[in-house]
């Protein structure tokens, strides 16, 4: 049976979140394709994981037999998150842009999951696992736009998810999500609606496509 690890990080509930709407569409299609599969869900806004601590960090490079009680407890929490990635057949991440980058809750999750010698390094333990990222943003940072140089979400996640964890990254990018709420962006609402509809369609299509690559 296939296992999907679904991570949401939007601070907003589903009815007010563009990224959650798209990850929900992906997950719904996934579950239709894998009715007997497993979904491991983490809502990092509702239940944030701990930010990396000195004990959690140093424990990753020390002999477990030499761990202090504090290191052992902190590392056990990291290992649980790491094992969820390693056991997943596919990963789905909602990563809205906040102040030009990802939410701090998602950064905390990544800091816990990245462990050199296990998930990162010469032989990453989840290498090749497909990961679909919904990188929503209030404006547009596409090539050729005035804000192109401020795009730090896709660049960062490419470096972390692909270059470090060796996952197989696919991006869905709903843009201009602030257009319906900002009067100054009113003329961009049709472009927002087109981007939203395309993202929802892409989510369903990508979830179906993974069916051909993964166990039923």
Coordinates of N, CA and C in Angstrom, one line a residue:
X1 N 0.8 -1.2 0.0 CA 0.0 0.0 0.0 C 0.9 1.2 0.0
X2 N 0.5 2.2 -0.7 CA 1.2 3.5 -0.9 C 1.0 4.4 0.4
X3 N 2.1 5.1 0.7 CA 2.0 6.0 1.8 C 2.3 7.4 1.4
X4 N 1.4 8.4 1.7 CA 1.7 9.8 1.4 C 1.9 10.5 2.6
X5 N 3.0 11.3 2.7 CA 3.3 12.2 3.8 C 2.9 13.6 3.4
X6 N 1.9 14.1 4.0 CA 1.3 15.4 3.7 C 1.6 16.4 4.8
X7 N 2.3 17.5 4.4 CA 2.7 18.6 5.3 C 2.1 19.9 4.8
X8 N 1.3 20.5 5.7 CA 0.8 21.9 5.5 C 1.5 22.8 6.4
X9 N 1.7 24.1 6.0 CA 2.4 25.1 6.8 C 1.7 26.4 6.8
X10 N 0.6 26.6 6.1 CA -0.1 27.8 6.1 C -0.6 28.2 7.4
X11 N -0.5 29.4 7.8 CA -1.1 29.9 9.1 C -2.6 30.0 9.0
X12 N -3.2 29.9 7.8 CA -4.6 30.1 7.7 C -5.4 28.8 7.5
X13 N -6.6 28.8 7.9 CA -7.4 27.6 7.8 C -7.7 27.3 6.3
X14 N -8.2 26.1 6.0 CA -8.4 25.6 4.7 C -9.2 26.6 3.8
X15 N -10.3 27.2 4.4 CA -11.2 28.0 3.6 C -10.5 29.4 3.2
X16 N -9.4 29.7 3.9 CA -8.7 31.0 3.6 C -7.3 30.8 3.1
X17 N -6.9 29.6 2.8 CA -5.5 29.3 2.4 C -5.5 28.8 1.0
X18 N -4.7 29.4 0.1 CA -4.5 29.0 -1.2 C -3.7 27.7 -1.3
X19 N -2.7 27.6 -0.5 CA -1.9 26.4 -0.5 C -2.6 25.2 0.0
X20 N -3.4 25.4 1.0 CA -4.2 24.2 1.6 C -5.3 23.8 0.6
X21 N -5.8 24.7 -0.2 CA -6.8 24.3 -1.2 C -6.2 23.4 -2.2
X22 N -5.0 23.7 -2.6 CA -4.3 22.9 -3.6 C -3.8 21.6 -3.1
X23 N -3.2 21.6 -1.9 CA -2.8 20.3 -1.3 C -4.0 19.4 -1.0
X24 N -5.1 20.0 -0.7 CA -6.4 19.2 -0.4 C -6.8 18.5 -1.7
X25 N -6.7 19.3 -2.9 CA -7.1 18.7 -4.2 C -6.1 17.5 -4.5
X26 N -4.8 17.7 -4.3 CA -3.9 16.6 -4.5 C -4.2 15.4 -3.7
X27 N -4.4 15.7 -2.4 CA -4.6 14.6 -1.4 C -5.9 13.8 -1.8
X28 N -7.0 14.6 -2.1 CA -8.3 13.9 -2.5 C -8.1 13.0 -3.6
X29 N -7.4 13.4 -4.7 CA -7.2 12.6 -5.8 C -6.3 11.4 -5.5
X30 N -5.3 11.7 -4.7 CA -4.4 10.6 -4.2 C -5.2 9.5 -3.5
X31 N -6.1 9.9 -2.6 CA -6.9 8.9 -1.9 C -7.8 8.2 -2.8
X32 N -8.3 8.8 -3.8 CA -9.2 8.1 -4.8 C -8.4 7.1 -5.5
X33 N -7.1 7.3 -5.8 CA -6.3 6.4 -6.5 C -5.7 5.3 -5.6
X34 N -5.6 5.6 -4.3 CA -5.1 4.7 -3.3 C -6.0 4.5 -2.1
X35 N -7.2 4.0 -2.4 CA -8.2 3.9 -1.3 C -7.8 3.1 -0.1
X36 N -6.8 2.2 -0.3 CA -6.3 1.4 0.9 C -5.0 1.9 1.4
X37 N -4.5 3.1 0.8 CA -3.2 3.6 1.2 C -3.3 4.3 2.5
X38 N -2.1 4.9 2.9 CA -2.0 5.6 4.2 C -1.6 7.0 3.9
X39 N -2.2 8.0 4.7 CA -1.8 9.4 4.6 C -1.3 9.7 6.0
X40 N -0.1 10.2 6.1 CA 0.5 10.7 7.3 C 0.4 12.3 7.2
X41 N -0.4 12.9 8.1 CA -0.6 14.3 7.9 C 0.0 15.1 9.1
X42 N 0.7 16.2 8.7 CA 1.2 17.1 9.7 C 0.8 18.5 9.4
X43 N 0.0 19.1 10.2 CA -0.3 20.5 10.1 C 0.6 21.3 11.0
X44 N 1.6 21.9 10.4 CA 2.6 22.6 11.2 C 2.2 23.9 11.8
X45 N 1.0 24.4 11.4 CA 0.5 25.6 12.0 C -0.2 25.2 13.3
X46 N -1.0 24.1 13.2 CA -1.8 23.7 14.4 C -0.9 23.0 15.4
X47 N 0.1 22.2 14.9 CA 1.0 21.4 15.7 C 2.4 21.6 15.3
X48 N 3.1 22.7 15.6 CA 4.4 22.9 15.1 C 5.4 22.0 15.7
X49 N 6.4 21.6 15.0 CA 7.5 20.7 15.6 C 8.5 21.7 16.2
X50 N 9.3 21.2 17.2 CA 10.2 22.0 17.9 C 11.3 22.6 16.9
X51 N 11.7 23.8 17.2 CA 12.8 24.3 16.4 C 14.0 23.5 16.9
X52 N 15.0 23.4 16.0 CA 16.2 22.6 16.3 C 16.9 23.3 17.5
X53 N 17.4 22.4 18.4 CA 18.1 22.8 19.6 C 19.5 22.3 19.6
X54 N 20.3 22.8 20.5 CA 21.7 22.3 20.6 C 21.7 20.8 20.8
X55 N 20.8 20.3 21.7 CA 20.8 18.9 22.0 C 20.4 18.1 20.8
X56 N 19.3 18.6 20.1 CA 18.9 17.8 18.9 C 19.9 17.8 17.8
X57 N 20.6 18.9 17.7 CA 21.7 19.0 16.6 C 22.9 18.2 17.0
X58 N 23.4 18.3 18.2 CA 24.7 17.6 18.5 C 24.4 16.1 18.6
X59 N 23.2 15.7 19.0 CA 22.9 14.3 19.1 C 23.0 13.6 17.7
X60 N 22.8 14.3 16.6 CA 22.8 13.7 15.3 C 24.2 13.3 14.9
X61 N 25.2 13.8 15.6 CA 26.6 13.5 15.2 C 27.3 12.8 16.3
X62 N 26.6 12.3 17.3 CA 27.2 11.6 18.5 C 26.8 10.2 18.5
X63 N 27.5 9.3 19.1 CA 27.2 7.9 19.4 C 25.9 7.9 20.3
X64 N 24.9 7.2 19.8 CA 23.7 7.2 20.7 C 23.9 6.7 22.1
X65 N 24.9 5.8 22.3 CA 25.2 5.3 23.6 C 25.8 6.4 24.5
X66 N 26.3 7.5 23.9 CA 26.8 8.6 24.7 C 25.9 9.8 24.9
X67 N 24.6 9.6 24.3 CA 23.7 10.7 24.4 C 23.3 11.0 25.9
X68 N 23.2 12.3 26.2 CA 22.7 12.7 27.5 C 21.1 12.4 27.4
X69 N 20.5 12.4 28.6 CA 19.0 12.3 28.5 C 18.3 13.3 27.6
X70 N 18.8 14.5 27.7 CA 18.3 15.6 26.9 C 18.5 15.4 25.4
X71 N 19.7 14.9 25.1 CA 20.0 14.6 23.7 C 19.1 13.4 23.2
X72 N 19.0 12.4 24.0 CA 18.2 11.3 23.6 C 16.7 11.6 23.3
X73 N 16.2 12.5 24.2 CA 14.8 12.9 24.0 C 14.6 13.7 22.7
X74 N 15.5 14.7 22.5 CA 15.4 15.6 21.4 C 15.7 14.8 20.1
X75 N 16.6 13.8 20.1 CA 16.9 13.1 18.9 C 15.8 12.1 18.6
X76 N 15.1 11.6 19.6 CA 14.0 10.7 19.3 C 12.9 11.4 18.5
X77 N 12.7 12.7 18.9 CA 11.7 13.4 18.2 C 12.1 13.7 16.7
X78 N 13.4 13.9 16.5 CA 13.9 14.1 15.1 C 13.7 12.8 14.3
X79 N 14.1 11.7 14.9 CA 14.0 10.4 14.2 C 12.6 10.1 13.8
X80 N 11.6 10.4 14.6 CA 10.2 10.2 14.2 C 9.9 10.9 12.9
X81 N 10.3 12.2 12.8 CA 10.0 13.0 11.6 C 10.8 12.4 10.4
X82 N 12.0 12.0 10.7 CA 12.9 11.5 9.6 C 12.3 10.2 9.1
X83 N 11.8 9.3 10.0 CA 11.3 8.0 9.6 C 10.0 8.2 8.7
X84 N 9.2 9.3 9.0 CA 8.0 9.5 8.2 C 8.4 9.8 6.8
X85 N 9.5 10.6 6.6 CA 10.0 10.9 5.2 C 10.5 9.6 4.6
X86 N 11.3 8.8 5.3 CA 11.9 7.6 4.7 C 10.9 6.6 4.4
X87 N 9.8 6.5 5.1 CA 8.8 5.5 4.8 C 7.7 5.9 3.8
X88 N 7.7 7.2 3.4 CA 6.7 7.7 2.5 C 7.1 7.3 1.1
X89 N 6.0 6.9 0.3 CA 6.2 6.7 -1.1 C 6.2 8.0 -1.9
X90 N 5.5 9.0 -1.3 CA 5.5 10.4 -1.9 C 5.3 11.4 -0.8
X91 N 5.7 12.6 -1.0 CA 5.6 13.7 -0.1 C 4.9 14.8 -0.7
X92 N 4.0 15.5 0.0 CA 3.2 16.6 -0.4 C 3.5 17.7 0.6
X93 N 3.9 18.9 0.1 CA 4.2 20.0 1.1 C 3.5 21.3 0.6
X94 N 2.7 21.9 1.5 CA 2.2 23.2 1.2 C 3.2 24.3 1.8
X95 N 3.7 25.1 0.9 CA 4.8 26.1 1.3 C 4.4 27.5 0.8
X96 N 3.5 28.2 1.5 CA 3.2 29.5 1.1 C 4.4 30.5 1.3
X97 N 4.5 31.5 0.5 CA 5.5 32.5 0.7 C 5.1 33.5 1.8
X98 N 5.9 33.6 2.9 CA 5.7 34.6 3.9 C 6.9 35.5 4.0
X99 N 6.8 36.8 3.7 CA 7.9 37.7 3.7 C 9.1 37.2 2.9
X100 N 8.8 36.7 1.7 CA 9.7 36.3 0.7 C 10.3 34.9 0.8
X101 N 9.9 34.2 1.9 CA 10.5 32.9 2.1 C 9.4 31.9 2.7
X102 N 9.8 30.8 3.1 CA 8.8 29.8 3.6 C 8.5 30.1 5.1
X103 N 7.3 29.6 5.6 CA 7.0 29.8 7.0 C 8.0 29.2 7.9
X104 N 8.2 29.8 9.1 CA 9.2 29.3 10.0 C 8.9 27.9 10.5
X105 N 7.6 27.6 10.5 CA 7.2 26.2 11.0 C 7.7 25.2 10.0
X106 N 7.7 25.5 8.7 CA 8.2 24.6 7.7 C 9.8 24.5 7.8
X107 N 10.4 25.6 8.0 CA 11.9 25.6 8.2 C 12.3 24.8 9.4
X108 N 11.5 24.8 10.5 CA 11.8 24.0 11.7 C 11.7 22.5 11.3
X109 N 10.6 22.2 10.6 CA 10.5 20.8 10.1 C 11.7 20.3 9.3
X110 N 12.1 21.1 8.4 CA 13.2 20.8 7.5 C 14.5 20.7 8.3
X111 N 14.7 21.6 9.3 CA 15.9 21.5 10.1 C 16.0 20.2 10.9
X112 N 14.8 19.7 11.3 CA 14.8 18.4 12.0 C 15.0 17.2 11.1
X113 N 14.5 17.3 9.9 CA 14.6 16.2 8.9 C 16.0 16.1 8.3
X114 N 16.6 17.2 8.1 CA 18.0 17.1 7.4 C 19.0 16.6 8.4
X115 N 19.5 15.5 8.2 CA 20.6 14.9 9.0 C 21.7 14.3 8.2
X116 N 22.8 14.9 8.2 CA 23.9 14.4 7.4 C 24.4 13.1 7.9
X117 N 24.6 12.2 6.9 CA 25.0 10.8 7.2 C 23.7 9.9 7.2
X118 N 22.6 10.5 7.1 CA 21.3 9.7 7.0 C 20.4 10.3 5.9
X119 N 19.7 11.4 6.1 CA 18.9 11.9 5.0 C 19.6 12.8 4.0
X120 N 20.8 13.2 4.4 CA 21.6 14.1 3.5 C 23.0 13.5 3.6
X121 N 23.8 13.9 2.5 CA 25.2 13.4 2.4 C 25.3 12.5 1.2
X122 N 26.2 11.5 1.3 CA 26.6 10.7 0.2 C 25.5 9.8 -0.3
X123 N 24.7 9.3 0.6 CA 23.6 8.3 0.2 C 22.3 8.7 1.0
X124 N 21.6 9.7 0.6 CA 20.4 10.1 1.3 C 19.4 9.0 1.4
X125 N 18.8 8.8 2.6 CA 18.0 7.6 2.8 C 16.6 7.7 2.1
X126 N 16.2 8.9 1.7 CA 14.9 9.0 1.0 C 15.1 9.4 -0.5
X127 N 16.3 9.1 -1.0 CA 16.7 9.5 -2.4 C 15.7 9.0 -3.4
X128 N 15.3 9.9 -4.3 CA 14.4 9.6 -5.4 C 12.9 9.7 -5.0
X129 N 12.5 9.9 -3.8 CA 11.1 9.9 -3.4 C 10.5 11.2 -4.0
X130 N 9.4 11.0 -4.7 CA 8.8 12.2 -5.3 C 8.2 13.1 -4.3
X131 N 8.4 14.4 -4.4 CA 7.9 15.4 -3.5 C 7.2 16.5 -4.3
X132 N 5.9 16.8 -4.1 CA 5.2 17.8 -4.7 C 5.0 19.0 -3.8
X133 N 5.5 20.2 -4.2 CA 5.4 21.4 -3.3 C 4.5 22.4 -3.9
X134 N 3.5 22.8 -3.1 CA 2.6 23.9 -3.5 C 3.1 25.2 -2.9
X135 N 3.8 26.0 -3.8 CA 4.5 27.2 -3.4 C 3.6 28.4 -3.8
X136 N 2.6 28.7 -3.0 CA 1.7 29.8 -3.3 C 2.3 31.1 -2.8
X137 N 1.9 32.2 -3.5 CA 2.4 33.5 -3.1 C 1.4 34.6 -3.5
X138 N 1.4 35.7 -2.7 CA 0.4 36.8 -2.9 C 0.6 37.5 -4.2
X139 N 1.8 37.7 -4.7 CA 2.1 38.4 -5.9 C 2.7 37.4 -7.0
X140 N 3.4 38.0 -7.9 CA 4.1 37.1 -8.9 C 5.6 37.4 -8.8
X141 N 6.3 36.3 -8.8 CA 7.8 36.4 -8.8 C 8.4 35.6 -9.9
X142 N 7.6 35.4 -11.0 CA 8.0 34.7 -12.1 C 9.1 35.4 -12.9
X143 N 9.9 34.7 -13.7 CA 10.9 35.3 -14.5 C 10.3 36.4 -15.4
X144 N 11.0 37.6 -15.4 CA 10.5 38.7 -16.2 C 9.6 39.7 -15.4
X145 N 9.2 39.3 -14.2 CA 8.4 40.2 -13.4 C 9.3 41.1 -12.5
X146 N 8.8 42.3 -12.1 CA 9.7 43.2 -11.3 C 10.2 42.5 -10.0
X147 N 9.5 41.5 -9.5 CA 10.0 40.9 -8.2 C 10.7 39.6 -8.4
X148 N 11.1 39.3 -9.6 CA 11.8 38.0 -9.9 C 13.0 37.8 -8.9
X149 N 13.7 38.8 -8.7 CA 14.9 38.7 -7.8 C 14.6 38.4 -6.4
X150 N 13.4 38.5 -6.0 CA 13.0 38.3 -4.6 C 12.4 36.9 -4.4
X151 N 12.6 36.0 -5.3 CA 12.0 34.7 -5.2 C 13.0 33.8 -4.4
X152 N 12.7 33.6 -3.1 CA 13.5 32.8 -2.3 C 12.9 31.5 -1.8
X153 N 11.7 31.2 -2.3 CA 11.0 30.0 -1.9 C 11.5 28.8 -2.7
X154 N 11.3 28.9 -4.0 CA 11.6 27.8 -4.9 C 13.1 27.6 -4.9
X155 N 13.9 28.6 -4.9 CA 15.4 28.5 -4.9 C 15.8 27.7 -3.7
X156 N 15.3 28.1 -2.5 CA 15.7 27.5 -1.3 C 15.2 26.0 -1.2
X157 N 14.0 25.7 -1.6 CA 13.5 24.4 -1.6 C 14.2 23.5 -2.6
X158 N 14.5 24.0 -3.7 CA 15.3 23.3 -4.7 C 16.6 22.8 -4.0
X159 N 17.3 23.7 -3.4 CA 18.6 23.4 -2.7 C 18.4 22.4 -1.6
X160 N 17.4 22.5 -0.8 CA 17.2 21.6 0.3 C 16.7 20.3 -0.1
X161 N 15.5 20.3 -0.8 CA 14.9 19.0 -1.2 C 15.6 18.2 -2.2
X162 N 16.2 18.9 -3.2 CA 16.9 18.2 -4.3 C 18.4 18.0 -4.0
X163 N 19.1 19.1 -3.8 CA 20.5 19.0 -3.6 C 20.9 18.4 -2.3
X164 N 20.2 18.5 -1.3 CA 20.5 17.9 0.0 C 19.8 16.6 0.3
X165 N 18.5 16.5 0.1 CA 17.8 15.3 0.4 C 17.6 14.4 -0.8
X166 N 18.0 14.9 -2.0 CA 17.9 14.1 -3.2 C 16.5 13.6 -3.5
X167 N 15.5 14.4 -3.2 CA 14.1 14.0 -3.6 C 13.9 14.5 -5.0
X168 N 12.8 13.9 -5.6 CA 12.4 14.2 -6.9 C 11.3 15.3 -6.9
X169 N 11.7 16.6 -7.1 CA 10.8 17.7 -6.8 C 10.0 18.1 -8.0
X170 N 8.7 18.4 -7.7 CA 7.7 18.9 -8.7 C 7.0 20.1 -8.0
X171 N 6.9 21.2 -8.7 CA 6.4 22.4 -8.1 C 5.0 22.8 -8.7
X172 N 4.1 23.2 -7.9 CA 2.9 23.9 -8.3 C 2.9 25.3 -7.7
X173 N 2.7 26.3 -8.5 CA 2.9 27.7 -8.0 C 1.6 28.5 -8.2
X174 N 0.7 28.5 -7.3 CA -0.5 29.5 -7.4 C 0.0 30.9 -7.1
X175 N -0.2 31.8 -8.0 CA 0.3 33.2 -7.8 C -0.9 34.2 -7.7
X176 N -0.5 35.4 -7.2 CA -1.4 36.5 -7.1 C -2.6 36.3 -6.2
X177 N -2.3 35.5 -5.1 CA -3.4 35.1 -4.2 C -4.0 36.3 -3.4
X178 N -3.3 37.4 -3.4 CA -3.7 38.6 -2.7 C -4.7 39.5 -3.5
X179 N -4.7 39.2 -4.8 CA -5.5 40.0 -5.7 C -7.0 40.2 -5.3
X180 N -7.7 39.1 -4.8 CA -9.1 39.4 -4.4 C -9.2 40.2 -3.1
X181 N -8.1 40.4 -2.4 CA -8.2 41.1 -1.1 C -7.5 42.5 -1.1
X182 N -6.8 42.8 -2.1 CA -6.0 44.0 -2.2 C -6.6 44.9 -3.3
X183 N -7.3 46.0 -3.0 CA -7.9 46.8 -4.1 C -6.9 47.2 -5.1
X184 N -5.7 47.4 -4.8 CA -4.6 47.8 -5.7 C -4.3 46.8 -6.8
X185 N -4.8 45.5 -6.5 CA -4.5 44.4 -7.4 C -5.8 43.9 -8.1
X186 N -6.8 44.7 -8.0 CA -8.1 44.3 -8.5 C -8.1 43.9 -10.0
X187 N -7.3 44.6 -10.8 CA -7.3 44.2 -12.2 C -6.6 42.9 -12.4
X188 N -5.9 42.4 -11.4 CA -5.2 41.1 -11.6 C -6.0 39.9 -11.1
X189 N -7.2 40.1 -10.7 CA -8.1 39.0 -10.2 C -8.3 37.9 -11.3
X190 N -8.5 38.3 -12.6 CA -8.6 37.2 -13.6 C -7.4 36.4 -13.7
X191 N -6.2 37.0 -13.6 CA -5.0 36.2 -13.6 C -4.8 35.3 -12.4
X192 N -5.3 35.8 -11.2 CA -5.3 35.0 -10.0 C -6.2 33.8 -10.2
X193 N -7.4 34.0 -10.7 CA -8.3 32.9 -10.9 C -7.8 31.9 -11.9
X194 N -7.1 32.3 -12.9 CA -6.6 31.4 -13.9 C -5.4 30.6 -13.2
X195 N -4.6 31.3 -12.4 CA -3.5 30.6 -11.8 C -4.0 29.6 -10.7
X196 N -5.1 30.0 -10.0 CA -5.7 29.1 -9.0 C -6.3 27.8 -9.7
X197 N -7.0 28.0 -10.8 CA -7.7 26.9 -11.5 C -6.6 26.0 -12.1
X198 N -5.6 26.6 -12.6 CA -4.5 25.7 -13.2 C -3.8 24.9 -12.1
X199 N -3.6 25.5 -10.9 CA -2.9 24.8 -9.8 C -3.8 23.7 -9.3
X200 N -5.1 23.9 -9.2 CA -6.0 22.8 -8.8 C -6.0 21.6 -9.8
X201 N -6.0 22.0 -11.1 CA -5.9 21.0 -12.1 C -4.6 20.2 -12.1
X202 N -3.5 21.0 -11.9 CA -2.2 20.4 -11.9 C -2.1 19.4 -10.7
X203 N -2.7 19.8 -9.5 CA -2.6 19.0 -8.3 C -3.2 17.6 -8.6
X204 N -4.4 17.6 -9.2 CA -5.1 16.4 -9.5 C -4.4 15.6 -10.5
X205 N -3.8 16.2 -11.5 CA -3.1 15.5 -12.6 C -1.8 14.9 -12.0
X206 N -1.1 15.6 -11.2 CA 0.2 15.1 -10.7 C -0.1 13.9 -9.7
X207 N -1.2 14.0 -8.9 CA -1.5 12.9 -8.0 C -1.8 11.6 -8.8
X208 N -2.6 11.8 -9.9 CA -2.9 10.6 -10.8 C -1.6 10.1 -11.4
X209 N -0.7 11.0 -11.9 CA 0.5 10.5 -12.5 C 1.4 9.7 -11.6
X210 N 1.4 10.1 -10.3 CA 2.2 9.3 -9.4 C 1.7 7.9 -9.3
X211 N 0.4 7.6 -9.6 CA -0.1 6.3 -9.4 C 0.6 5.3 -10.3
X212 N 1.1 5.8 -11.5 CA 1.8 4.9 -12.4 C 3.2 4.5 -11.9
X213 N 3.7 5.3 -10.9 CA 5.1 5.1 -10.4 C 5.1 4.3 -9.1
X214 N 4.0 4.3 -8.4 CA 4.0 3.8 -7.0 C 3.1 2.6 -6.8
X215 N 3.3 1.9 -5.7 CA 2.4 0.7 -5.4 C 1.0 1.1 -5.2
X216 N 0.1 0.3 -5.5 CA -1.4 0.6 -5.3 C -1.8 0.7 -3.9

